[in-house]
Short mmCIF file of C-alpha atoms (C1' of nucleotides) in Angstrom, two decimals:
data_model
loop_
_atom_site.label_atom_id
_atom_site.label_comp_id
_atom_site.label_asym_id
_atom_site.label_seq_id
_atom_site.Cartn_x
_atom_site.Cartn_y
_atom_site.Cartn_z
CA UNK H 22 -0.05 -0.04 -0.04
CA UNK H 23 2.12 2.77 1.37
CA UNK H 24 5.06 2.62 -0.91
CA UNK H 25 8.32 4.07 0.38
CA UNK H 26 11.68 4.34 -1.02
CA UNK H 27 15.30 4.64 0.06
CA UNK H 28 17.20 7.89 -0.38
CA UNK H 29 18.85 6.86 -3.60
CA UNK H 30 15.64 5.61 -5.14
CA UNK H 31 13.69 8.76 -4.50
CA UNK H 32 16.61 10.89 -5.58
CA UNK H 33 16.51 9.09 -8.93
CA UNK H 34 12.79 9.33 -9.21
CA UNK H 35 12.78 13.11 -8.72
CA UNK H 36 16.07 13.73 -10.62
CA UNK H 37 18.28 14.92 -7.74
CA UNK H 38 21.02 13.43 -5.56
CA UNK H 39 21.06 11.84 -2.24
CA UNK H 40 23.30 14.51 -0.82
CA UNK H 41 20.79 17.11 -1.62
CA UNK H 42 18.08 15.12 0.05
CA UNK H 43 20.16 14.90 3.25
CA UNK H 44 20.77 18.59 3.06
CA UNK H 45 17.02 19.24 2.71
CA UNK H 46 16.54 16.99 5.67
CA UNK H 47 19.26 18.86 7.75
CA UNK H 48 17.65 22.16 7.23
CA UNK H 49 14.13 20.83 7.94
CA UNK H 50 12.95 21.49 4.46
CA UNK H 51 12.07 17.80 3.70
CA UNK H 52 12.54 15.39 6.54
CA UNK H 53 12.41 11.76 5.79
CA UNK H 54 9.05 10.13 6.35
CA UNK H 55 10.54 7.60 8.44
CA UNK H 56 14.03 6.55 9.80
CA UNK H 57 14.78 2.99 10.17
CA UNK H 58 16.37 1.40 13.31
CA UNK H 59 19.73 1.39 11.28
CA UNK H 60 19.54 5.08 10.58
CA UNK H 61 18.32 4.70 6.96
CA UNK H 62 15.99 7.38 5.65
CA UNK H 63 12.75 6.33 3.87
CA UNK H 64 10.32 8.55 2.04
CA UNK H 65 6.90 7.99 0.83
CA UNK H 66 4.56 9.25 -2.04
CA UNK H 67 3.69 12.52 -0.16
CA UNK H 68 7.45 13.25 0.27
CA UNK H 69 7.93 12.63 -3.42
CA UNK H 70 5.36 15.29 -4.33
CA UNK H 71 6.74 17.65 -1.90
CA UNK H 72 10.19 17.07 -3.25
CA UNK H 73 9.00 17.71 -6.77
CA UNK H 74 7.54 21.00 -5.71
CA UNK H 75 10.76 21.90 -4.15
CA UNK H 76 12.95 21.11 -7.13
CA UNK H 77 10.50 22.86 -9.41
CA UNK H 78 10.80 26.15 -7.21
CA UNK H 79 14.50 25.65 -7.09
CA UNK H 80 14.61 25.64 -10.90
CA UNK H 81 12.79 29.01 -10.77
CA UNK H 82 15.93 30.34 -9.03
CA UNK H 83 14.38 30.63 -5.52
CA UNK H 84 16.55 30.15 -2.50
CA UNK H 85 15.79 27.34 -0.03
CA UNK H 86 14.46 29.50 2.67
CA UNK H 87 12.03 31.15 0.24
CA UNK H 88 10.95 27.70 -0.96
CA UNK H 89 10.46 26.65 2.76
CA UNK H 90 8.04 29.53 3.16
CA UNK H 91 6.06 28.68 0.15
CA UNK H 92 5.75 24.97 0.78
CA UNK H 93 4.87 25.74 4.29
CA UNK H 94 1.91 27.58 3.05
CA UNK H 95 2.76 31.14 4.06
CA UNK H 96 1.23 33.41 1.56
CA UNK H 97 3.91 35.93 1.67
CA UNK H 98 4.57 37.52 -1.64
CA UNK H 99 7.64 35.45 -2.19
CA UNK H 100 7.12 34.92 -5.86
CA UNK H 101 6.39 38.59 -6.67
CA UNK H 102 9.49 39.64 -4.81
CA UNK H 103 11.50 37.03 -6.54
CA UNK H 104 10.18 38.25 -10.03
CA UNK H 105 11.50 41.69 -9.19
CA UNK H 106 14.90 40.39 -8.24
CA UNK H 107 15.08 38.30 -11.48
CA UNK H 108 14.33 41.23 -13.58
CA UNK H 109 16.97 43.37 -11.77
CA UNK H 110 19.43 40.60 -12.34
CA UNK H 111 18.65 40.42 -16.02
CA UNK H 112 19.10 44.05 -16.43
CA UNK H 113 22.40 43.92 -14.66
CA UNK H 114 23.65 41.09 -16.92
CA UNK H 115 22.39 42.89 -19.91
CA UNK H 116 24.56 45.83 -18.96
CA UNK H 117 27.53 43.63 -18.45
CA UNK H 118 27.00 42.06 -21.93
CA UNK H 119 26.98 45.46 -23.56
CA UNK H 120 30.15 46.45 -21.69
CA UNK H 121 32.04 43.33 -22.54
CA UNK H 122 30.97 43.66 -26.23
CA UNK H 123 32.22 47.19 -26.27
CA UNK H 124 35.51 46.19 -24.73
CA UNK H 125 35.97 43.33 -27.06
CA UNK H 126 35.39 45.58 -30.06
CA UNK H 127 37.82 48.17 -28.77
CA UNK H 128 40.42 45.44 -28.34
CA UNK H 129 39.91 44.17 -31.90
CA UNK H 130 40.61 47.71 -33.13
CA UNK H 131 43.75 47.62 -31.04
CA UNK H 132 42.84 50.26 -28.55
CA UNK H 133 44.00 48.31 -25.57
CA UNK H 134 44.37 51.39 -23.27
CA UNK H 135 40.94 52.73 -23.47
CA UNK H 136 39.43 49.32 -23.47
CA UNK H 137 40.23 48.31 -19.86
CA UNK H 138 41.73 51.04 -17.79
CA UNK H 139 42.20 54.65 -17.17
CA UNK H 140 38.55 55.60 -17.48
CA UNK H 141 39.54 58.66 -15.51
CA UNK H 142 41.99 59.93 -17.90
CA UNK H 143 41.73 61.38 -21.37
CA UNK H 144 39.58 58.49 -22.47
CA UNK H 145 36.60 60.67 -22.24
CA UNK H 146 37.97 62.21 -25.37
CA UNK H 147 38.71 58.93 -27.13
CA UNK H 148 35.39 57.47 -26.35
CA UNK H 149 33.53 60.45 -27.31
CA UNK H 150 35.30 60.45 -30.58
CA UNK H 151 34.51 56.87 -31.11
CA UNK H 152 30.79 57.68 -30.61
CA UNK H 153 30.39 60.85 -32.43
CA UNK H 154 33.50 61.35 -34.33
CA UNK H 155 33.61 64.95 -33.54
CA UNK H 156 37.22 65.18 -32.49
CA UNK H 157 40.14 63.93 -34.41
CA UNK H 158 42.53 61.01 -33.90
CA UNK H 159 45.38 63.04 -32.74
CA UNK H 160 43.40 63.84 -29.61
CA UNK H 161 43.57 60.26 -28.76
CA UNK H 162 47.40 60.21 -29.22
CA UNK H 163 47.74 63.36 -27.22
CA UNK H 164 45.57 62.09 -24.40
CA UNK H 165 47.32 58.85 -24.40
CA UNK H 166 50.76 60.39 -24.13
CA UNK H 167 49.43 62.69 -21.32
CA UNK H 168 48.13 59.96 -19.27
CA UNK H 169 51.26 57.78 -19.61
CA UNK H 170 53.34 60.73 -18.61
CA UNK H 171 51.06 61.96 -15.84
CA UNK H 172 52.73 61.86 -12.43
CA UNK H 173 51.41 60.30 -9.34
CA UNK H 174 50.13 63.56 -8.12
CA UNK H 175 47.87 63.99 -11.07
CA UNK H 176 46.65 60.42 -10.85
CA UNK H 177 45.93 60.88 -7.19
CA UNK H 178 43.98 64.04 -7.77
CA UNK H 179 41.77 62.22 -10.44
CA UNK H 180 41.17 59.30 -8.33
CA UNK H 181 40.29 61.64 -5.46
CA UNK H 182 37.78 63.44 -7.50
CA UNK H 183 36.05 60.16 -8.40
CA UNK H 184 36.15 59.27 -4.74
CA UNK H 185 34.55 62.58 -3.71
CA UNK H 186 31.81 62.06 -6.28
CA UNK H 187 30.98 58.73 -4.79
CA UNK H 188 30.94 60.20 -1.32
CA UNK H 189 28.62 62.87 -2.33
CA UNK H 190 26.32 60.64 -4.15
CA UNK H 191 26.08 57.98 -1.31
CA UNK H 192 25.62 60.86 1.21
CA UNK H 193 22.46 61.78 -0.63
CA UNK H 194 23.47 65.35 -1.20
CA UNK H 195 21.47 67.52 -3.58
CA UNK H 196 23.02 67.51 -7.09
CA UNK H 197 22.17 71.08 -7.48
CA UNK H 198 23.65 72.11 -4.11
CA UNK H 199 26.83 74.03 -3.45
CA UNK H 200 29.05 70.97 -2.79
CA UNK H 201 27.99 69.00 -5.86
CA UNK H 202 28.34 72.07 -8.07
CA UNK H 203 31.90 72.51 -6.69
CA UNK H 204 32.61 68.98 -7.62
CA UNK H 205 31.31 69.60 -11.15
CA UNK H 206 33.63 72.61 -11.32
CA UNK H 207 36.63 70.51 -10.31
CA UNK H 208 35.54 68.03 -13.04
CA UNK H 209 35.51 70.80 -15.63
CA UNK H 210 38.82 72.08 -14.50
CA UNK H 211 40.76 68.86 -14.76
CA UNK H 212 39.11 68.08 -18.09
CA UNK H 213 40.26 71.43 -19.42
CA UNK H 214 43.68 70.69 -18.23
CA UNK H 215 44.00 67.55 -20.38
CA UNK H 216 45.89 68.32 -23.58
CA UNK H 217 44.04 67.05 -26.57
CA UNK H 218 40.67 67.63 -25.19
CA UNK H 219 38.37 69.77 -27.32
CA UNK H 220 37.68 73.19 -26.12
CA UNK H 221 35.22 73.11 -23.20
CA UNK H 222 31.66 73.83 -24.22
CA UNK H 223 28.19 73.12 -22.71
CA UNK H 224 27.54 70.40 -25.23
CA UNK H 225 30.83 68.65 -24.62
CA UNK H 226 30.39 68.77 -20.94
CA UNK H 227 26.71 67.55 -21.05
CA UNK H 228 27.68 64.84 -23.55
CA UNK H 229 30.29 63.53 -21.14
CA UNK H 230 27.71 63.57 -18.37
CA UNK H 231 25.45 61.34 -20.44
CA UNK H 232 28.33 59.15 -21.32
CA UNK H 233 29.09 58.40 -17.61
CA UNK H 234 25.60 57.05 -17.22
CA UNK H 235 25.31 55.22 -20.53
CA UNK H 236 28.75 53.29 -20.35
CA UNK H 237 28.93 50.79 -17.67
CA UNK H 238 32.73 51.20 -17.46
CA UNK H 239 32.53 54.91 -16.67
CA UNK H 240 29.67 54.31 -14.37
CA UNK H 241 31.62 51.98 -12.26
CA UNK H 242 34.14 54.79 -11.67
CA UNK H 243 31.42 56.88 -10.14
CA UNK H 244 29.85 54.11 -8.05
CA UNK H 245 27.57 52.45 -10.51
CA UNK H 246 24.40 53.67 -12.14
CA UNK H 247 23.21 55.65 -9.12
CA UNK H 248 26.46 57.38 -8.60
CA UNK H 249 26.76 58.08 -12.28
CA UNK H 250 23.21 59.45 -12.37
CA UNK H 251 24.13 61.91 -9.55
CA UNK H 252 27.18 63.03 -11.37
CA UNK H 253 25.18 63.55 -14.45
CA UNK H 254 22.67 65.73 -12.72
CA UNK H 255 25.31 67.82 -11.11
CA UNK H 256 27.28 68.29 -14.33
CA UNK H 257 24.24 69.21 -16.41
CA UNK H 258 23.08 71.76 -13.74
CA UNK H 259 26.65 73.20 -13.83
CA UNK H 260 26.74 73.40 -17.52
CA UNK H 261 23.49 75.13 -17.62
CA UNK H 262 24.67 77.80 -15.18
CA UNK H 263 28.21 78.32 -16.02
CA UNK H 264 29.05 77.11 -19.49
CA UNK N 25 57.62 62.31 -6.34
CA UNK N 26 56.70 58.71 -6.03
CA UNK N 27 53.50 59.04 -4.08
CA UNK N 28 52.24 56.20 -2.08
CA UNK N 29 49.14 55.56 -0.05
CA UNK N 30 47.99 53.58 2.97
CA UNK N 31 45.43 50.76 2.39
CA UNK N 32 42.54 52.87 3.54
CA UNK N 33 43.55 55.72 1.35
CA UNK N 34 43.86 53.77 -1.77
CA UNK N 35 40.62 51.95 -1.02
CA UNK N 36 38.85 55.23 -0.95
CA UNK N 37 40.50 56.58 -4.11
CA UNK N 38 39.52 53.54 -6.03
CA UNK N 39 36.12 52.89 -4.43
CA UNK N 40 36.58 49.66 -2.65
CA UNK N 41 37.40 48.47 0.91
CA UNK N 42 40.57 47.68 2.76
CA UNK N 43 39.36 44.19 3.26
CA UNK N 44 39.13 43.65 -0.47
CA UNK N 45 42.63 44.88 -0.81
CA UNK N 46 43.98 42.50 1.69
CA UNK N 47 42.18 39.75 -0.07
CA UNK N 48 43.70 40.66 -3.37
CA UNK N 49 47.06 40.65 -1.74
CA UNK N 50 46.44 37.25 -0.16
CA UNK N 51 45.59 35.67 -3.54
CA UNK N 52 48.54 37.40 -5.31
CA UNK N 53 46.35 39.50 -7.46
CA UNK N 54 47.56 42.86 -6.18
CA UNK N 55 50.38 42.69 -3.82
CA UNK N 56 51.28 45.89 -1.91
CA UNK N 57 54.01 47.91 -3.50
CA UNK N 58 55.84 47.96 -0.23
CA UNK N 59 55.40 46.67 3.23
CA UNK N 60 56.60 48.78 6.12
CA UNK N 61 58.70 47.65 9.04
CA UNK N 62 55.52 47.79 11.10
CA UNK N 63 53.74 45.54 8.65
CA UNK N 64 51.69 48.28 7.09
CA UNK N 65 50.82 47.95 3.32
CA UNK N 66 51.62 50.81 0.99
CA UNK N 67 50.60 51.26 -2.61
CA UNK N 68 51.88 53.42 -5.44
CA UNK N 69 50.35 55.05 -8.51
CA UNK N 70 51.04 51.94 -10.59
CA UNK N 71 49.15 49.78 -8.04
CA UNK N 72 46.27 52.28 -8.17
CA UNK N 73 46.01 51.84 -12.08
CA UNK N 74 46.13 48.06 -11.66
CA UNK N 75 43.50 48.23 -8.95
CA UNK N 76 41.22 50.29 -11.17
CA UNK N 77 41.64 47.68 -13.93
CA UNK N 78 40.75 44.92 -11.57
CA UNK N 79 37.64 46.62 -10.23
CA UNK N 80 36.50 47.44 -13.76
CA UNK N 81 36.87 43.90 -14.86
CA UNK N 82 35.09 42.75 -11.64
CA UNK N 83 32.18 45.06 -12.49
CA UNK N 84 31.89 43.20 -15.94
CA UNK N 85 31.15 40.11 -13.90
CA UNK N 86 34.58 38.30 -14.17
CA UNK N 87 35.88 36.08 -11.47
CA UNK N 88 39.22 37.00 -9.75
CA UNK N 89 41.05 34.12 -11.42
CA UNK N 90 39.93 35.32 -14.87
CA UNK N 91 40.93 38.86 -13.94
CA UNK N 92 44.32 37.58 -12.83
CA UNK N 93 44.85 36.07 -16.17
CA UNK N 94 43.86 39.18 -17.91
CA UNK N 95 46.02 41.59 -15.92
CA UNK N 96 49.00 39.15 -16.18
CA UNK N 97 48.87 39.79 -19.92
CA UNK N 98 47.85 36.29 -21.02
CA UNK N 99 45.86 36.67 -24.18
CA UNK N 100 43.57 33.68 -23.64
CA UNK N 101 40.11 34.39 -24.85
CA UNK N 102 38.84 35.11 -21.31
CA UNK N 103 36.44 37.91 -22.41
CA UNK N 104 34.94 36.01 -25.27
CA UNK N 105 34.42 33.01 -23.05
CA UNK N 106 32.87 35.24 -20.45
CA UNK N 107 30.60 36.86 -22.96
CA UNK N 108 29.18 33.48 -23.88
CA UNK N 109 28.60 32.64 -20.25
CA UNK N 110 26.83 35.99 -19.66
CA UNK N 111 24.53 35.29 -22.70
CA UNK N 112 23.70 31.87 -21.22
CA UNK N 113 22.96 33.37 -17.88
CA UNK N 114 20.67 35.98 -19.39
CA UNK N 115 18.74 33.24 -21.27
CA UNK N 116 18.39 31.21 -18.15
CA UNK N 117 17.06 34.07 -16.17
CA UNK N 118 14.72 35.01 -19.02
CA UNK N 119 13.20 31.61 -18.86
CA UNK N 120 12.95 31.82 -15.14
CA UNK N 121 11.08 35.10 -15.36
CA UNK N 122 8.66 33.62 -17.82
CA UNK N 123 8.07 30.65 -15.54
CA UNK N 124 7.44 32.78 -12.51
CA UNK N 125 5.09 35.10 -14.40
CA UNK N 126 3.16 32.05 -15.59
CA UNK N 127 2.96 30.75 -12.14
CA UNK N 128 1.91 34.00 -10.72
CA UNK N 129 -0.94 34.36 -13.15
CA UNK N 130 -2.10 30.81 -12.52
CA UNK N 131 -2.15 31.62 -8.87
CA UNK N 132 -4.14 34.74 -9.41
CA UNK N 133 -6.73 32.70 -11.17
CA UNK N 134 -6.83 30.35 -8.20
CA UNK N 135 -5.27 27.37 -9.93
CA UNK N 136 -2.92 26.56 -7.01
CA UNK N 137 -2.48 22.93 -7.97
CA UNK N 138 -1.22 23.25 -11.43
CA UNK N 139 0.73 26.30 -10.45
CA UNK N 140 3.38 24.58 -8.56
CA UNK N 141 3.42 20.94 -8.40
CA UNK N 142 2.38 17.68 -10.07
CA UNK N 143 3.73 18.52 -13.43
CA UNK N 144 3.77 14.81 -14.08
CA UNK N 145 0.01 14.33 -13.52
CA UNK N 146 -3.00 15.42 -15.42
CA UNK N 147 -1.66 18.99 -15.60
CA UNK N 148 -0.77 18.50 -19.17
CA UNK N 149 -4.38 18.66 -19.85
CA UNK N 150 -5.03 21.68 -17.66
CA UNK N 151 -2.14 23.68 -18.97
CA UNK N 152 -2.90 22.71 -22.56
CA UNK N 153 -6.40 24.01 -21.95
CA UNK N 154 -5.10 27.16 -20.55
CA UNK N 155 -3.02 27.73 -23.59
CA UNK N 156 -5.33 26.70 -26.30
CA UNK N 157 -8.65 26.30 -24.58
CA UNK N 158 -9.43 23.30 -26.57
CA UNK N 159 -10.52 21.14 -23.78
CA UNK N 160 -13.07 22.06 -21.18
CA UNK N 161 -12.99 22.91 -17.57
CA UNK N 162 -14.26 19.67 -16.34
CA UNK N 163 -11.16 18.02 -17.56
CA UNK N 164 -9.31 19.96 -15.02
CA UNK N 165 -11.58 18.87 -12.26
CA UNK N 166 -11.38 15.21 -13.43
CA UNK N 167 -7.64 15.32 -13.55
CA UNK N 168 -7.36 17.01 -10.29
CA UNK N 169 -9.50 14.39 -8.60
CA UNK N 170 -7.56 11.65 -10.32
CA UNK N 171 -4.25 12.91 -9.19
CA UNK N 172 -5.42 13.42 -5.67
CA UNK N 173 -6.73 9.92 -5.50
CA UNK N 174 -3.87 8.38 -7.26
CA UNK N 175 -2.15 5.78 -5.14
CA UNK N 176 1.66 5.54 -4.46
CA UNK N 177 2.08 2.99 -7.11
CA UNK N 178 0.83 5.25 -9.85
CA UNK N 179 2.92 8.09 -8.64
CA UNK N 180 5.90 5.89 -8.53
CA UNK N 181 5.35 4.80 -12.06
CA UNK N 182 5.01 8.45 -13.30
CA UNK N 183 8.16 9.51 -11.51
CA UNK N 184 9.95 6.42 -12.81
CA UNK N 185 9.04 7.37 -16.38
CA UNK N 186 10.49 10.70 -15.93
CA UNK N 187 13.65 9.29 -14.39
CA UNK N 188 13.97 7.01 -17.29
CA UNK N 189 13.63 9.87 -19.69
CA UNK N 190 16.37 11.64 -18.04
CA UNK N 191 18.65 8.61 -18.12
CA UNK N 192 18.04 8.09 -21.77
CA UNK N 193 18.72 11.67 -22.63
CA UNK N 194 21.94 11.86 -20.50
CA UNK N 195 23.09 8.63 -21.97
CA UNK N 196 23.13 10.22 -25.36
CA UNK N 197 20.78 7.69 -26.86
CA UNK N 198 19.07 8.16 -30.28
CA UNK N 199 15.67 9.72 -29.90
CA UNK N 200 14.55 7.68 -32.92
CA UNK N 201 16.04 4.44 -31.51
CA UNK N 202 14.17 1.56 -29.99
CA UNK N 203 14.59 2.43 -26.39
CA UNK N 204 13.50 6.07 -26.78
CA UNK N 205 10.49 5.06 -28.81
CA UNK N 206 9.59 2.56 -26.10
CA UNK N 207 9.66 5.44 -23.60
CA UNK N 208 7.34 7.49 -25.93
CA UNK N 209 4.96 4.56 -25.95
CA UNK N 210 4.91 4.38 -22.16
CA UNK N 211 4.32 8.14 -22.13
CA UNK N 212 1.38 7.70 -24.42
CA UNK N 213 0.01 4.87 -22.51
CA UNK N 214 -0.18 6.59 -19.13
CA UNK N 215 -1.52 9.79 -20.66
CA UNK N 216 -4.30 7.74 -22.16
CA UNK N 217 -5.02 6.27 -18.87
CA UNK N 218 -5.65 9.52 -17.19
CA UNK N 219 -9.25 10.31 -16.96
CA UNK N 220 -10.22 13.74 -18.36
CA UNK N 221 -7.52 13.64 -20.93
CA UNK N 222 -8.75 14.32 -24.49
CA UNK N 223 -8.79 11.38 -26.87
CA UNK N 224 -5.23 10.63 -27.94
CA UNK N 225 -4.30 12.08 -31.21
CA UNK N 226 -1.21 12.96 -33.17
CA UNK N 227 -1.78 16.68 -32.68
CA UNK N 228 -2.37 16.38 -28.96
CA UNK N 229 0.81 14.22 -28.50
CA UNK N 230 2.98 16.56 -30.46
CA UNK N 231 1.51 19.61 -28.71
CA UNK N 232 2.46 18.13 -25.41
CA UNK N 233 5.91 17.40 -26.72
CA UNK N 234 6.32 21.08 -27.67
CA UNK N 235 4.97 22.05 -24.29
CA UNK N 236 7.69 20.14 -22.50
CA UNK N 237 10.40 22.19 -24.12
CA UNK N 238 8.48 25.55 -24.06
CA UNK N 239 7.57 25.51 -20.37
CA UNK N 240 10.47 25.61 -18.02
CA UNK N 241 8.45 23.87 -15.36
CA UNK N 242 7.82 20.85 -17.50
CA UNK N 243 11.37 20.88 -18.79
CA UNK N 244 12.70 20.65 -15.26
CA UNK N 245 10.93 17.36 -14.95
CA UNK N 246 12.93 16.04 -17.95
CA UNK N 247 16.22 17.33 -16.86
CA UNK N 248 16.02 20.86 -18.30
CA UNK N 249 16.04 22.11 -21.86
CA UNK N 250 18.39 19.40 -23.15
CA UNK N 251 16.39 16.67 -21.69
CA UNK N 252 13.05 18.10 -22.67
CA UNK N 253 14.36 18.41 -26.27
CA UNK N 254 15.24 14.78 -26.34
CA UNK N 255 11.82 13.88 -25.02
CA UNK N 256 10.29 15.98 -27.80
CA UNK N 257 12.22 14.49 -30.56
CA UNK N 258 11.35 11.03 -29.36
CA UNK N 259 7.63 11.89 -28.92
CA UNK N 260 7.38 13.54 -32.29
CA UNK N 261 8.93 10.62 -34.01
CA UNK N 262 6.67 8.29 -32.13
CA UNK N 263 3.61 10.35 -33.15
CA UNK N 264 4.56 10.28 -36.76
CA UNK N 265 4.99 6.58 -36.84
CA UNK N 266 2.17 5.23 -34.60
CA UNK N 267 -0.39 7.85 -34.23
"C1'" DC K 29 32.97 -12.94 0.33
"C1'" DT K 30 31.54 -9.05 -2.48
"C1'" DG K 31 28.99 -5.37 -4.49
"C1'" DA K 32 25.67 -1.77 -3.88
"C1'" DC K 33 23.80 1.25 -0.41
"C1'" DC K 34 23.54 3.79 3.89
"C1'" DC K 35 25.44 6.71 7.73
"C1'" DT K 36 27.91 10.69 10.04
"C1'" DA K 37 31.37 14.02 9.92
"C1'" DA K 38 33.80 17.75 7.69
"C1'" DC K 39 36.33 20.36 4.25
"C1'" DG K 40 35.84 22.93 -0.40
"C1'" DC K 41 34.20 26.66 -3.29
"C1'" DT K 42 33.45 32.54 -4.13
"C1'" DG K 43 34.60 36.97 -2.50
"C1'" DC K 44 34.88 39.31 0.63
"C1'" DG K 45 31.84 41.29 5.30
"C1'" DT K 46 32.27 41.36 10.03
"C1'" DG K 47 33.91 41.04 14.36
"C1'" DA K 48 37.69 39.85 17.88
"C1'" DC K 49 41.90 41.07 19.86
"C1'" DG K 50 45.96 43.90 20.07
"C1'" DG K 51 49.50 46.95 18.35
"C1'" DT K 52 50.79 51.82 15.85
"C1'" DT K 53 50.70 56.68 14.72
"C1'" DT K 54 53.31 58.04 6.69
"C1'" DA O 1 44.72 59.97 26.66
"C1'" DA O 2 41.72 59.08 22.86
"C1'" DA O 3 40.67 58.72 17.85
"C1'" DA O 4 41.92 56.52 13.78
"C1'" DC O 5 44.42 53.13 11.50
"C1'" DC O 6 47.05 49.10 11.01
"C1'" DG O 7 47.80 43.92 11.57
"C1'" DT O 8 46.48 38.85 11.79
"C1'" DC O 9 43.36 35.32 12.46
"C1'" DA O 10 38.90 33.20 11.62
"C1'" DC O 11 33.93 32.43 11.14
"C1'" DG O 12 29.96 33.15 8.12
"C1'" DC O 13 27.30 32.72 3.79
"C1'" DA O 14 24.37 29.13 -0.30
"C1'" DG O 15 23.98 24.73 -1.72
"C1'" DC O 16 25.35 21.15 -2.03
"C1'" DG O 17 30.00 18.13 -4.25
"C1'" DT O 18 33.20 15.31 -2.65
"C1'" DT O 19 36.26 12.42 -0.17
"C1'" DA O 20 37.09 9.66 4.22
"C1'" DG O 21 36.02 6.12 7.30
"C1'" DG O 22 32.92 2.67 8.55
"C1'" DG O 23 28.41 0.00 9.08
"C1'" DT O 24 24.35 -2.72 6.40
"C1'" DC O 25 21.94 -5.73 3.27
"C1'" DA O 26 14.16 -3.23 1.80
#
DNA sequence: CTGACCCTAACGCTGCGTGACGGTTT
DNA sequence: AAAACCGTCACGCAGCGTTAGGGTCA
């Protein structure tokens, strides 16, 4: 009548492993139906059904604790929450794909420098040129040489500026406030100081601001999408007022 | 001249933590430029640039060992490989999103049973009906009752059939071969035995085969996309020959 | 006697976060 | 004398895979 199976048997039936079953038992997610005098675990048909539910939910990407809540009958919005998480994950991966593709294309065209590092240097120029081809190729060479020759002090200041941007963004400051506007001014100042950069203009500055958000590699410098958005807001406001 | 920074300072400059820097040092990815007599770690501008590269690549989703290969100058196709992996990940998540959405919709319509478990029972019918509305609502009720009343022996046979499918698929058998065709016959036989199922036809059988591949939840039963594809091939061939 | 199974530990993997405890101060 | 930093352990996390060592036999 009441069929029951050993741990290996039920594992095969459901398409998993005995190790996983012991784990589910250990964390209380799926205790064996019965435990023999010799310590062997046995499972019945009800356990099989429960196991199939568990495996199904696991295939949807849910964590074991979330699965535990669901199979326990709690009607918390586990699935809806999980759906939002999945969508965020997909978006993140999409952005990574775009970035890797861009990097690979740049490498193919033998632009190793701008491809992977120095996103705080002249590369604004180089990338901008790549996107809109408004500024000539010699700008690239000039910026390249400048960065290579830059001394530690310059590099420190650049990194520090990026660091200050991240601090301001995570502190929740107002992008239009005095402090953020001062950061935007510093951003403009060092950009201006880079040889090979086109003459500073409202359009150029705003274009760079957009670029920081659009390109994952620049965004990373400013603390990701959120940070980059903050930088963009501050830079655009600065451009509108002072450029 | 040669500027150098403490571990906290360089962490702030690059936008990471001192703990991460110690970790990178431990695994040899980014050793400190210099270690003071007191044991303090110090980093110079070259280390800062290297660190920025590392963080950039990390933001692309690469693992630290892969990053190590890249910054070491090996020109193995790390990025191209990673790109393929990213795409596969995105596809997987896309399928999970679809499945979760389907499940949520089913739950809203109060179809808790078919939503989460028993993908080996009558649910073929119910889902089929949901998709094409070819078979009536009473089929759902009949199948439901049947499954609830099914004894352990029936459930075992169903799970066993799924298990045998997985074995056949992972063994690399020919879907058109004798063994796979025998499995398809068993599949048809038990489907026929479920009350509430529409009369067996070539179209119905092929439709189910497609469903197994299209719906992640069914596919899981047969060992994922690969397994389900195998099942589909075998079932379609069987339908063409015998139905 | 020998497979085929079952059991209980317990480490391994990824990339650090997070204390704990105790010195140092570029 | 206290605030900040620095250092070295070392556990924790998610979900099992994988030996290792040793009984059981539905």
